[in-house]
Each structure stands twice: as structure tokens, then as C-alpha cells.
Amino acid sequence: MKKRPKETAFAKTMRVGLPWIIAVLVIALLYRDQFSFYWQDWNRKYGYYSHGMLVPLISAYMIWANRKRLRVHEMLPTWLGTLLILPAIPLYIFGTWTGSGFLVDASLMLVIFGCVWSFCGSKIMRILAFPIIYLVFMMPLPGTVLDEATMRIQGQSTHLASIILNISGYSSQVIGANEIHSSYLPGPLVVGVACSGFKLLISLITFTAFFVYMLQAPAWKKAVLVAFAIPLSVFINSLRIAMIGYAGIWVGTMDAMHEFHDYSGYLGLIMCFVILFGFAKLIKASEFGFNDKPTQSKEAHSGSTRSKTGICALPTAALLVMFVFGMFITPLEVTAKGQLTRSNISNGFEEWSSQDLSVNSRVAKELNTADLLQRVFTSEDDGRQIELFMEAARDTDAFHNPMMCIPGSGSGISDRRMIRLDIKKPRPMKINASLLKVCNANGQEGYIIYWYMIGTNTFPTTSDIRSYMRILQMKDIYSAITMFSRRDSLRREMQERQAYWYRFYTGSFDSEETDIAFLKSFIIKLIGRNPSFGEN
């Protein structure tokens, strides 16, 4: 029998390391745009994920902390990780095509898990599972989830802050969803997006998860600590808002409130950590580190090393297939540009004349895949103005939630409710819309009515239109697969389909009831003079 030649050190290194090299290159090339998005979001001035850049470092520390456990086990490659890599391929393709960061994130996590499982084996995978899962904390939540969660916590923090002020002897009340009014305050205390408390909650949960993982404590104590962090963050944020109010009350100026606001977030986070660690000591769950005294040596396994590493061929091939498919994807945001037919939108009627305004450069950059129109109508009778902001788009990234954008620009939203507009012309239909009562930084009140539209379907919220567009995109994929012979006509249908956003604003001119009725009447008249309403 011929003796097998001895394997050189270089050949062994390449045989063992080549699958990892391929995996790293595939991840780096396919997800480079997503990594760039993470970095931008981590460095966003008023973003929620400024802690994100620490998450990979913390994950690496957790892996290092497990070094004694890892030494016990030998790397035993398995093909099972391929079961995670394969579903990551359609998730990546559909997520990249539609611009769904959530689906791309999900595919990234599956690829990482699949590679570690395939190249290291099941036992090492179990040890590294949580450090890998922890990477989720660096990934921004989907816009719809982020918007809804922010608004909910924003309202809770505002009401609790008002209660704290009342208990301390400064009578106050909440007006609308996020404004605190009091005769003691130098002006309204508007709880904007930056003060909502959701950023504090995400940061606290992120570091609590790390803290709990590193504790030597029973599972129930760890669960109690994680559950405690949620109400703690809401309470501390409410206390921070109340302290901003105290600064205004005691100093007597709005400037004092703004100055304290700028650094109070750090104070709130420190208070959360102190209380959390104190609570951990109270329930006797404060011993940090692992009780890792290895008592067993590495397992002995039969079979050649070459045959075991050869198992990596299957997951490596799946990665290469994913790379090939991924290189040919053209995102909708590159090809799907919205288009408005401005001549179909009335320039004036009755006593109303109009003037087109240039769209703010920052807004135009954010909504770059949409065709935007900003037009101001002025009444020749009394000088009253109504502003129309309209956009046409074919991808969900072009629509931003006013409930986030308005507070982010420094204005407050004191009321929000759903309304219905009954349209008679150009064809009978009912429009489901949102009505907002807003107040800008100068104290001027106004009203906004807005809705989204695809064909005759109307949607009052951003989350509604995004969900509906995702459903349509999934139907497009299904149709393209099952009706391949009609691919040309299907492609034309996809290209011609657009979604629209209509937003109307007017300042406070009379009583609230009269102003809202006037704005509704104007909208109905304008729509009646647009024969192709919903299609232009």
C-alpha cells in the first residue's frame, strides 16, 4: 500500500483556513453597503445606536472570556451549518432588491451562524451562540418598529414626567401626546424624539444583556434583571424630563432647559447603571465572570483530519452560490425612481393662486428616490396659505414617518387622530388620513392632514403603506417565478406602479374646528380638479 505523503504546514493552513477566508471575503463584499449603513447610523447626531460601535468589541470580549471552555473542544466541521446558509440566500436577494435592511440583517446573522456551525462544530457553536446573537444589538430596528416604539415610550415618559412634577408641587398637565404645560415653566416642555427614552432603553438593554451573560447567577435572577431594565429606563427618562423642567422652573428661562437637556442623557444612563448594579447586589447576583475550570480534555475522534475538513466544502459552496447571485442584484432604490406629472396638479382655482418652492436639500437627499413637489397656495381674499407637499415613489425608503420627522425638526405634536375624507370628484371614494395638530419652535400652531395612496387604496400611516408595499413586492417575486412567460408584462406593471404621499398644512387662523373644516374643504376642491388623482 502506497504511503500518503506528509502534508506540509502551508498546505494544512490553507486547507483549514481557506473556508474561513472565503467566508470573510463573501461577507465583506456582499454586506459592505450594510456595514456602511451601520457606521452612518452609529454616528448619527440624534440616532438611537451610538452604542452600536461598541457591540462588536463586547462580543469579541465575550468570546475571549470563553477561551478556557473553547480549548476543551476540538473543531469538528459539520455540513449542518449549510441549513442556515441556504435560507440566507433568498433573504439577502429579496432584502437587497427591496431595500429591507431587516431582511439583510437576518441573512447576515444566518450566514455568521452557519459558518461558525459548519467550520467549528456543534459544541463550539453552543458556546459562541450568545456572543453571536449579541451582534443583533448593533443592527438598527426596522423603521416601522422604531417609529411605533418611539411614539409609545415617548407618550409614557411624558405623562410620567408630568406626574413627577405634580408630586413635587409644580402643577402641570400633558397637552396632546408630548407637551407638558405649567404656569411654573418658562414655556411648553416639548418631549421630542431625542427625549423619548427609546435610545436610553436600547442602550440599557444592550449593556444589561452583556452584564447578565457574564454573571454567575441562576437563570431566574438573570431574567429578573433584564425585565427590571425596561421599566427602569422609562422611569429614569421620565425623571430626566422632569429635571429639565426643574431647570426651567428654578432658573426661569428656556435656555436653561435646553442646556440641561444637552448633557442630561449621560446622567440618565449613569443613574440607570448605578440602580441596576445596586438591584443586582440586592438579589445577590453580582459575581462577575465564568466558573470555567475545565475538567475534561479534548475529545478523541476517529477519521482523518482531511476528511473532516472536507465537510466544509458544502457550506463553502453555498457561500459561493450566494456570492454569485448577490453580485447581480440591482436594488430598487437604484432603478425605481418616482415620477410626478406636475401639469395634472392644479396651480390655482377660485381665489387660490400658487407658487412652487424648492425642496429642502436635506429632505431631497433623504428622499432621493422620490419625485417631490412643494407648492404653496395663497388665498387672494384673506392671505391665508396652505402648503402641499407631495411625492411619488416606488420603494419604501422614500417615505418617512411625520410622527418622527416633525418632532425631529423641533416642532411638537399635540394631537393625532384618524379622519376620513369623502371625495365626490373626479370619482367617488373615501380617503383614510391622519390629522395632526402641531406647534413649531416659535409657538405657532397649525394642522396637517396626510395620507399615502396606491391606486384607490389609501393608508393613514407610514407603517401601513410600508407593509402594503412589502406585500406587493412579495407578490411580484411569486408572479415572476410562477408566470415566467408573462415576465415582460409583469415587469411593465411593476415599473408603472407608484405610491403617493399627500401632505397638507395650514397655520392656525380661526378656531380649531373651523381651521380643520377649512383645510378639508380645500383638499376636496383641489382633488376634484385633478382628473387623474391617485394616478399622476
Coordinates of C-alpha atoms in Angstrom, one line a residue:
M1 CA 0.0 0.0 0.0
K2 CA 1.3 3.4 -1.1
K3 CA 2.1 5.7 1.8
R4 CA 0.3 9.1 1.7
P5 CA 2.8 11.9 1.5
K6 CA 3.2 14.1 4.6
E7 CA 1.2 17.3 4.5
T8 CA 3.2 20.5 4.7
A9 CA 2.4 23.2 7.2
F10 CA 1.4 25.6 4.5
A11 CA -1.0 23.1 2.9
K12 CA -2.6 22.3 6.2
T13 CA -3.0 26.0 7.0
M14 CA -4.7 26.6 3.6
R15 CA -6.9 23.5 3.9
V16 CA -8.1 24.6 7.4
G17 CA -8.2 28.3 6.7
L18 CA -9.4 28.5 3.2
P19 CA -13.2 28.1 4.1
W20 CA -12.8 30.9 6.6
I21 CA -11.0 33.1 4.1
I22 CA -13.8 32.6 1.6
A23 CA -16.5 33.2 4.3
V24 CA -14.9 36.5 5.4
L25 CA -14.5 37.7 1.8
V26 CA -18.1 36.8 0.9
I27 CA -19.5 38.6 4.0
A28 CA -17.2 41.6 3.4
L29 CA -18.2 42.1 -0.2
L30 CA -21.9 41.2 -0.1
Y31 CA -22.6 43.2 3.1
R32 CA -20.3 46.1 2.6
D33 CA -23.3 48.5 2.0
Q34 CA -25.0 47.3 5.1
F35 CA -21.8 47.7 7.2
S36 CA -21.6 51.3 5.8
F37 CA -25.2 51.9 6.9
Y38 CA -24.4 50.7 10.4
W39 CA -21.5 53.1 10.6
Q40 CA -23.6 56.0 9.5
D41 CA -26.3 55.2 11.9
W42 CA -23.9 54.8 14.8
N43 CA -22.5 58.3 14.1
R44 CA -25.9 59.9 13.5
K45 CA -26.2 63.0 15.7
Y46 CA -29.6 62.2 17.2
G47 CA -29.6 58.5 16.4
Y48 CA -30.5 55.6 18.6
Y49 CA -27.5 53.4 18.0
S50 CA -24.5 55.5 19.1
H51 CA -23.6 52.5 21.3
G52 CA -23.5 50.2 18.2
M53 CA -19.8 50.5 17.5
L54 CA -19.1 49.0 21.0
V55 CA -21.2 45.9 20.3
P56 CA -18.6 44.0 18.1
L57 CA -15.9 44.8 20.7
I58 CA -18.1 43.5 23.5
S59 CA -19.0 40.4 21.5
A60 CA -15.2 39.8 20.9
Y61 CA -14.6 40.1 24.7
M62 CA -17.3 37.6 25.4
I63 CA -15.6 35.1 23.0
W64 CA -12.2 35.8 24.7
A65 CA -13.8 35.3 28.1
N66 CA -14.8 31.8 26.9
R67 CA -11.3 30.8 25.9
K68 CA -10.9 28.1 28.5
R69 CA -14.2 26.5 27.5
L70 CA -13.2 26.6 23.9
R71 CA -9.8 25.0 24.5
V72 CA -11.6 21.9 25.8
H73 CA -13.3 21.2 22.5
E74 CA -11.8 20.2 19.1
M75 CA -13.1 21.8 15.9
L76 CA -15.3 19.2 14.3
P77 CA -16.7 20.6 10.9
T78 CA -20.2 19.6 10.0
W79 CA -22.4 20.2 7.0
L80 CA -25.4 21.2 9.2
G81 CA -24.5 24.9 9.1
T82 CA -25.5 24.8 5.4
L83 CA -29.1 24.6 6.6
L84 CA -28.7 28.1 7.8
I85 CA -26.7 29.5 4.9
L86 CA -29.2 28.3 2.2
P87 CA -32.2 30.3 3.5
A88 CA -29.9 33.3 3.9
I89 CA -29.6 33.5 0.1
P90 CA -33.3 34.4 -0.7
L91 CA -33.4 36.7 2.3
Y92 CA -30.4 38.5 1.1
I93 CA -31.7 38.7 -2.5
F94 CA -35.1 40.0 -1.6
G95 CA -33.8 42.3 1.2
T96 CA -31.2 43.9 -1.1
W97 CA -33.7 44.3 -4.0
T98 CA -36.4 45.9 -1.9
G99 CA -34.1 47.8 0.4
S100 CA -35.2 45.9 3.5
G101 CA -32.4 46.3 6.0
F102 CA -34.2 43.9 8.4
L103 CA -34.1 41.0 5.9
V104 CA -30.4 41.8 5.0
D105 CA -29.6 41.8 8.7
A106 CA -31.4 38.4 9.2
S107 CA -29.4 36.9 6.3
L108 CA -26.2 38.2 7.8
M109 CA -26.9 36.6 11.1
L110 CA -27.8 33.3 9.4
V111 CA -24.6 33.3 7.4
I112 CA -22.4 34.0 10.5
F113 CA -24.2 31.3 12.5
G114 CA -24.0 28.9 9.6
C115 CA -20.2 29.5 9.1
V116 CA -19.4 29.0 12.7
W117 CA -21.5 25.9 13.0
S118 CA -20.1 24.4 9.8
F119 CA -16.4 25.1 10.4
C120 CA -16.2 24.7 14.2
G121 CA -18.9 22.1 15.0
S122 CA -21.9 21.9 17.3
K123 CA -20.2 22.1 20.7
I124 CA -18.2 25.2 19.9
M125 CA -21.3 26.7 18.3
R126 CA -23.2 26.3 21.6
I127 CA -20.5 28.2 23.4
L128 CA -20.4 31.0 20.9
A129 CA -24.2 31.3 20.3
F130 CA -24.8 34.2 22.7
P131 CA -21.8 36.3 21.6
I132 CA -23.0 36.0 18.0
I133 CA -26.6 36.7 18.9
Y134 CA -25.3 39.8 20.8
L135 CA -24.4 41.3 17.4
V136 CA -28.1 42.0 16.9
F137 CA -27.8 45.0 19.2
M138 CA -25.6 46.8 16.7
M139 CA -28.3 46.5 14.0
P140 CA -30.9 49.3 13.8
L141 CA -34.5 48.2 14.1
P142 CA -36.8 48.4 11.1
G143 CA -38.1 52.0 10.7
T144 CA -41.7 50.9 11.3
V145 CA -40.9 49.2 14.6
L146 CA -38.6 52.1 15.6
D147 CA -41.3 54.7 14.9
E148 CA -44.1 52.9 16.7
A149 CA -41.9 52.0 19.8
T150 CA -40.6 55.6 20.0
M151 CA -44.0 57.1 20.0
R152 CA -45.3 54.7 22.6
I153 CA -42.4 55.3 25.0
Q154 CA -42.4 59.0 24.3
G155 CA -46.0 59.2 25.5
Q156 CA -45.4 57.1 28.6
S157 CA -42.3 59.2 29.5
T158 CA -44.2 62.5 29.0
H159 CA -47.1 61.5 31.3
L160 CA -44.9 60.1 34.0
A161 CA -42.7 63.2 33.9
S162 CA -45.8 65.3 34.4
I163 CA -46.8 63.2 37.4
I164 CA -43.3 63.7 39.0
L165 CA -43.7 67.4 38.6
N166 CA -47.2 67.4 40.1
I167 CA -46.0 65.3 43.1
S168 CA -43.1 67.7 43.7
G169 CA -45.6 70.6 43.9
Y170 CA -45.4 72.1 40.4
S171 CA -48.8 71.7 38.9
S172 CA -48.6 70.6 35.2
Q173 CA -50.7 68.9 32.5
V174 CA -49.9 67.0 29.3
I175 CA -51.3 68.6 26.2
G176 CA -51.6 66.3 23.2
A177 CA -49.1 63.5 23.1
N178 CA -45.8 65.0 24.0
E179 CA -46.1 68.5 25.6
I180 CA -46.0 69.4 29.3
H181 CA -47.6 72.8 30.1
S182 CA -47.3 74.5 33.5
S183 CA -47.6 78.1 34.8
Y184 CA -44.3 77.4 36.6
L185 CA -42.4 76.6 33.3
P186 CA -41.0 79.5 31.2
G187 CA -42.6 77.8 28.2
P188 CA -44.0 74.4 27.0
L189 CA -41.8 71.4 27.7
V190 CA -41.9 69.6 24.4
V191 CA -40.7 66.0 24.7
G192 CA -39.2 65.4 21.2
V193 CA -37.8 62.3 19.6
A194 CA -34.4 62.8 21.3
C195 CA -36.1 62.8 24.7
S196 CA -38.5 59.9 24.0
G197 CA -36.5 57.5 26.1
F198 CA -36.2 54.8 23.5
K199 CA -32.5 55.5 23.0
L200 CA -31.9 55.1 26.7
L201 CA -33.9 51.8 26.7
I202 CA -32.0 50.3 23.8
S203 CA -28.6 51.3 25.3
L204 CA -29.6 49.9 28.7
I205 CA -30.9 46.6 27.3
T206 CA -27.7 46.2 25.3
F207 CA -25.4 46.6 28.2
T208 CA -27.7 44.7 30.6
A209 CA -27.6 41.7 28.2
F210 CA -23.8 41.7 28.4
F211 CA -23.8 42.2 32.2
V212 CA -26.3 39.3 32.7
Y213 CA -24.4 37.0 30.4
M214 CA -21.2 37.5 32.4
L215 CA -22.9 36.9 35.8
Q216 CA -22.7 33.7 37.8
A217 CA -26.3 33.6 38.9
P218 CA -29.4 31.4 38.4
A219 CA -31.4 31.9 35.2
W220 CA -34.3 33.3 37.1
K221 CA -32.2 36.1 38.6
K222 CA -30.8 37.0 35.2
A223 CA -34.3 37.1 33.8
V224 CA -35.4 39.4 36.6
L225 CA -32.5 41.8 35.9
V226 CA -33.4 42.0 32.2
A227 CA -37.1 42.6 32.9
F228 CA -36.2 45.2 35.5
A229 CA -34.2 47.2 33.0
I230 CA -37.2 48.1 30.9
P231 CA -39.4 49.9 33.5
L232 CA -36.1 51.3 34.9
S233 CA -35.2 53.1 31.7
V234 CA -38.7 54.6 31.3
F235 CA -38.7 55.8 34.9
I236 CA -35.2 57.3 34.7
N237 CA -36.0 59.0 31.4
S238 CA -39.2 60.5 32.9
L239 CA -37.2 61.7 35.8
R240 CA -34.7 63.3 33.4
I241 CA -37.5 65.1 31.6
A242 CA -38.8 66.3 34.9
M243 CA -35.3 67.6 35.8
I244 CA -35.2 69.5 32.5
G245 CA -38.5 71.1 33.8
Y246 CA -36.9 71.9 37.2
A247 CA -34.0 73.6 35.4
G248 CA -36.5 75.9 33.6
I249 CA -38.6 76.5 36.7
W250 CA -35.7 77.3 39.0
V251 CA -33.7 79.4 36.5
G252 CA -36.7 80.8 34.7
T253 CA -35.5 80.6 31.1
M254 CA -35.9 78.2 28.2
D255 CA -32.2 78.4 27.6
A256 CA -31.6 76.7 31.0
M257 CA -33.9 73.8 29.9
H258 CA -32.0 73.4 26.6
E259 CA -28.6 73.5 28.2
F260 CA -29.5 70.8 30.8
H261 CA -31.1 68.7 28.0
D262 CA -27.8 68.5 26.1
Y263 CA -26.0 66.5 28.8
S264 CA -28.9 65.0 30.8
G265 CA -28.9 61.9 28.7
Y266 CA -25.5 60.8 30.0
L267 CA -26.7 61.5 33.5
G268 CA -29.7 59.3 32.9
L269 CA -27.6 56.4 31.7
I270 CA -25.3 56.6 34.7
M271 CA -28.3 56.6 37.1
C272 CA -29.6 53.5 35.3
F273 CA -26.4 51.6 35.7
V274 CA -26.0 52.5 39.4
I275 CA -29.5 51.4 40.2
L276 CA -29.2 48.2 38.0
F277 CA -26.0 47.2 39.8
G278 CA -27.5 48.0 43.2
F279 CA -30.5 45.8 42.4
A280 CA -28.2 43.0 41.3
K281 CA -26.4 43.1 44.6
L282 CA -29.7 43.2 46.4
I283 CA -30.8 39.9 44.8
K284 CA -27.3 38.5 45.3
A285 CA -26.4 38.3 41.6
S286 CA -23.2 40.4 41.4
E287 CA -20.5 37.8 40.9
F288 CA -18.9 38.6 37.6
G289 CA -17.1 36.1 35.4
F290 CA -17.3 32.4 34.5
N291 CA -16.8 29.4 36.7
D292 CA -14.8 27.7 33.9
K293 CA -12.5 25.1 35.3
P294 CA -12.1 22.6 32.5
T295 CA -12.3 19.0 33.8
Q296 CA -12.1 17.1 30.5
S297 CA -9.6 17.0 27.8
K298 CA -10.2 17.3 24.1
E299 CA -12.3 14.5 22.7
A300 CA -10.6 11.9 20.6
H301 CA -12.3 11.2 17.3
S302 CA -11.7 8.7 14.6
G303 CA -11.4 9.6 10.9
S304 CA -8.7 11.6 9.1
T305 CA -8.4 15.4 9.6
R306 CA -8.6 15.8 5.9
S307 CA -11.9 14.0 5.6
K308 CA -13.3 16.1 8.5
T309 CA -12.2 19.4 6.9
G310 CA -13.5 18.2 3.6
I311 CA -17.0 18.5 5.0
C312 CA -16.6 22.3 4.8
A313 CA -16.9 22.0 1.0
L314 CA -20.7 22.1 1.2
P315 CA -21.2 25.3 3.2
T316 CA -18.3 26.9 1.3
A317 CA -20.1 26.1 -2.0
A318 CA -23.3 27.6 -0.6
L319 CA -21.4 30.8 0.2
L320 CA -20.0 31.0 -3.3
V321 CA -23.5 30.5 -4.8
M322 CA -24.8 33.3 -2.6
F323 CA -21.9 35.5 -3.7
V324 CA -22.7 34.8 -7.4
F325 CA -26.4 35.6 -7.0
G326 CA -25.7 38.6 -4.8
M327 CA -23.4 40.3 -7.4
F328 CA -26.2 40.5 -9.9
I329 CA -28.9 42.2 -7.7
T330 CA -29.9 45.7 -8.7
P331 CA -31.7 47.4 -5.7
L332 CA -35.0 49.1 -6.4
E333 CA -33.6 52.3 -4.9
V334 CA -31.2 52.5 -7.9
T335 CA -33.8 51.7 -10.6
A336 CA -37.1 52.7 -9.1
K337 CA -37.4 56.5 -9.4
G338 CA -40.8 58.1 -8.7
Q339 CA -42.3 60.5 -11.3
L340 CA -44.9 63.2 -10.8
T341 CA -46.8 64.7 -13.7
R342 CA -47.0 68.3 -12.4
S343 CA -49.3 69.5 -15.1
N344 CA -52.0 67.3 -13.7
I345 CA -51.9 69.1 -10.4
S346 CA -53.9 72.3 -10.3
N347 CA -51.9 75.5 -10.0
G348 CA -54.9 77.5 -8.7
F349 CA -58.6 77.8 -8.6
E350 CA -61.3 80.2 -7.3
E351 CA -59.5 82.6 -5.1
W352 CA -56.4 80.4 -4.7
S353 CA -53.1 81.1 -6.6
S354 CA -49.9 79.0 -6.1
Q355 CA -46.1 79.1 -6.1
D356 CA -43.7 76.2 -6.2
L357 CA -41.0 76.1 -3.6
S358 CA -37.6 74.4 -3.8
V359 CA -37.5 71.3 -1.5
N360 CA -35.1 71.5 1.4
S361 CA -31.7 70.0 0.4
R362 CA -31.6 67.6 3.4
V363 CA -35.1 66.4 2.7
A364 CA -34.3 65.9 -1.0
K365 CA -31.2 63.9 -0.1
E366 CA -33.1 61.7 2.4
L367 CA -35.9 61.0 -0.1
N368 CA -33.7 60.9 -3.2
T369 CA -35.7 58.0 -4.8
A370 CA -38.9 60.1 -4.9
D371 CA -40.1 62.8 -7.1
L372 CA -41.0 65.7 -4.8
L373 CA -43.3 68.7 -5.1
Q374 CA -43.7 71.5 -2.6
R375 CA -46.4 74.1 -3.5
V376 CA -47.9 76.9 -1.5
F377 CA -51.5 78.1 -2.2
T378 CA -52.4 81.6 -1.2
S379 CA -55.9 83.0 -0.8
E380 CA -56.4 86.3 -2.6
D381 CA -59.3 87.1 -0.1
D382 CA -57.5 87.0 3.2
G383 CA -53.9 85.9 2.5
R384 CA -54.3 82.6 4.1
Q385 CA -51.8 79.9 3.0
I386 CA -52.0 76.1 2.6
E387 CA -48.9 74.1 1.8
L388 CA -48.9 71.0 -0.3
F389 CA -46.1 68.5 -0.1
M390 CA -46.4 65.6 -2.4
E391 CA -44.2 62.8 -3.5
A392 CA -44.3 59.8 -5.9
A393 CA -42.1 56.7 -5.2
R394 CA -41.7 53.1 -6.0
D395 CA -39.7 52.0 -2.9
T396 CA -40.5 52.2 0.8
D397 CA -37.3 54.1 1.7
A398 CA -38.8 57.2 0.1
F399 CA -41.5 57.6 2.8
H400 CA -40.5 58.9 6.3
N401 CA -42.9 59.0 9.2
P402 CA -44.2 62.5 10.0
M403 CA -44.6 61.4 13.6
M404 CA -40.8 61.2 13.7
C405 CA -39.7 63.9 11.3
I406 CA -41.9 66.7 12.8
P407 CA -40.6 66.3 16.4
G408 CA -37.1 65.8 15.0
S409 CA -37.3 69.2 13.3
G410 CA -38.1 70.9 16.6
S411 CA -41.9 71.0 16.4
G412 CA -44.3 69.4 18.7
I413 CA -47.3 67.2 18.0
S414 CA -50.1 67.9 20.5
D415 CA -52.8 65.8 18.9
R416 CA -53.2 63.0 16.4
R417 CA -56.3 61.2 15.1
M418 CA -57.6 59.4 12.1
I419 CA -60.1 61.1 9.8
R420 CA -61.9 60.2 6.6
L421 CA -62.4 62.4 3.6
D422 CA -65.4 61.8 1.4
I423 CA -64.5 62.5 -2.2
K424 CA -67.1 63.0 -4.9
K425 CA -65.0 64.1 -7.8
P426 CA -63.2 63.1 -10.0
R427 CA -64.7 59.8 -8.8
P428 CA -66.4 58.8 -5.6
M429 CA -64.0 57.4 -3.0
K430 CA -63.1 57.6 0.7
I431 CA -59.7 58.6 1.9
N432 CA -58.4 57.4 5.2
A433 CA -56.0 60.0 6.5
S434 CA -54.1 61.2 9.6
L435 CA -54.7 64.6 11.2
L436 CA -52.0 66.2 13.3
K437 CA -52.1 69.3 15.4
V438 CA -48.6 70.8 15.5
C439 CA -46.7 73.6 17.2
N440 CA -43.4 74.9 15.8
A441 CA -40.4 76.2 17.8
N442 CA -41.9 79.8 17.7
G443 CA -45.1 78.7 19.3
Q444 CA -47.2 78.9 16.1
E445 CA -49.9 76.2 15.9
G446 CA -51.1 74.5 12.7
Y447 CA -52.7 71.4 11.3
I448 CA -51.5 68.7 9.0
I449 CA -53.6 66.2 7.0
Y450 CA -51.7 63.5 5.2
W451 CA -52.2 60.0 3.7
Y452 CA -50.5 57.6 1.4
M453 CA -52.0 56.1 -1.7
I454 CA -51.6 53.3 -4.3
G455 CA -54.3 53.3 -6.9
T456 CA -57.6 53.7 -5.0
N457 CA -56.1 52.2 -1.8
T458 CA -55.4 54.9 0.9
F459 CA -53.3 54.5 4.1
P460 CA -53.2 56.9 7.0
T461 CA -49.8 55.9 8.5
T462 CA -46.3 55.2 7.2
S463 CA -46.3 51.7 8.7
D464 CA -49.5 50.8 6.7
I465 CA -48.0 51.9 3.3
R466 CA -44.7 50.1 4.0
S467 CA -46.4 46.9 4.9
Y468 CA -48.7 47.0 1.8
M469 CA -45.7 47.7 -0.5
R470 CA -43.8 44.8 1.0
I471 CA -46.8 42.5 0.3
L472 CA -46.9 43.8 -3.3
Q473 CA -43.2 43.1 -3.7
M474 CA -43.6 39.6 -2.4
K475 CA -46.4 39.0 -4.9
D476 CA -44.1 40.4 -7.6
I477 CA -41.5 37.7 -6.7
Y478 CA -44.1 35.0 -6.7
S479 CA -45.6 36.1 -10.0
A480 CA -42.2 36.3 -11.7
I481 CA -41.4 32.7 -10.7
T482 CA -44.8 31.2 -11.4
M483 CA -45.7 33.2 -14.6
F484 CA -42.3 33.4 -16.3
S485 CA -43.9 33.5 -19.8
R486 CA -45.5 36.9 -18.8
R487 CA -42.3 38.3 -17.5
D488 CA -42.3 41.3 -19.8
S489 CA -45.8 42.4 -19.0
L490 CA -45.2 41.8 -15.3
R491 CA -42.1 43.9 -15.4
R492 CA -44.1 46.8 -17.0
E493 CA -46.7 46.5 -14.3
M494 CA -44.0 46.8 -11.6
Q495 CA -42.4 49.7 -13.2
E496 CA -45.6 51.7 -13.7
R497 CA -46.9 51.1 -10.1
Q498 CA -46.2 54.0 -7.8
A499 CA -47.2 55.1 -4.3
Y500 CA -48.0 58.7 -3.4
W501 CA -47.8 60.7 -0.3
Y502 CA -50.1 63.8 0.1
R503 CA -49.5 66.2 3.0
F504 CA -51.4 69.5 3.5
Y505 CA -50.5 72.1 6.1
T506 CA -52.2 75.3 7.3
G507 CA -51.4 77.5 10.2
S508 CA -53.9 78.3 12.9
F509 CA -56.2 81.0 11.6
D510 CA -59.5 80.7 13.5
S511 CA -60.9 78.1 15.9
E512 CA -59.6 74.6 15.7
E513 CA -62.9 73.2 14.4
T514 CA -63.1 75.9 11.7
D515 CA -59.5 75.6 10.6
I516 CA -59.7 71.8 10.2
A517 CA -63.0 72.1 8.3
F518 CA -61.5 74.7 6.0
L519 CA -58.4 72.5 5.3
K520 CA -60.7 69.5 4.5
S521 CA -62.7 71.7 2.1
F522 CA -59.6 72.9 0.3
I523 CA -58.3 69.3 -0.1
I524 CA -61.6 68.1 -1.6
K525 CA -61.8 71.0 -4.0
L526 CA -58.2 70.5 -5.2
I527 CA -58.7 66.8 -5.7
G528 CA -61.9 67.5 -7.7
R529 CA -59.8 69.5 -10.2
N530 CA -57.4 66.6 -10.7
P531 CA -59.0 64.1 -13.2
S532 CA -56.1 61.6 -12.7
F533 CA -56.0 61.8 -8.9
G534 CA -54.1 58.9 -7.5
E535 CA -52.5 58.1 -10.9
N536 CA -50.3 61.1 -11.7

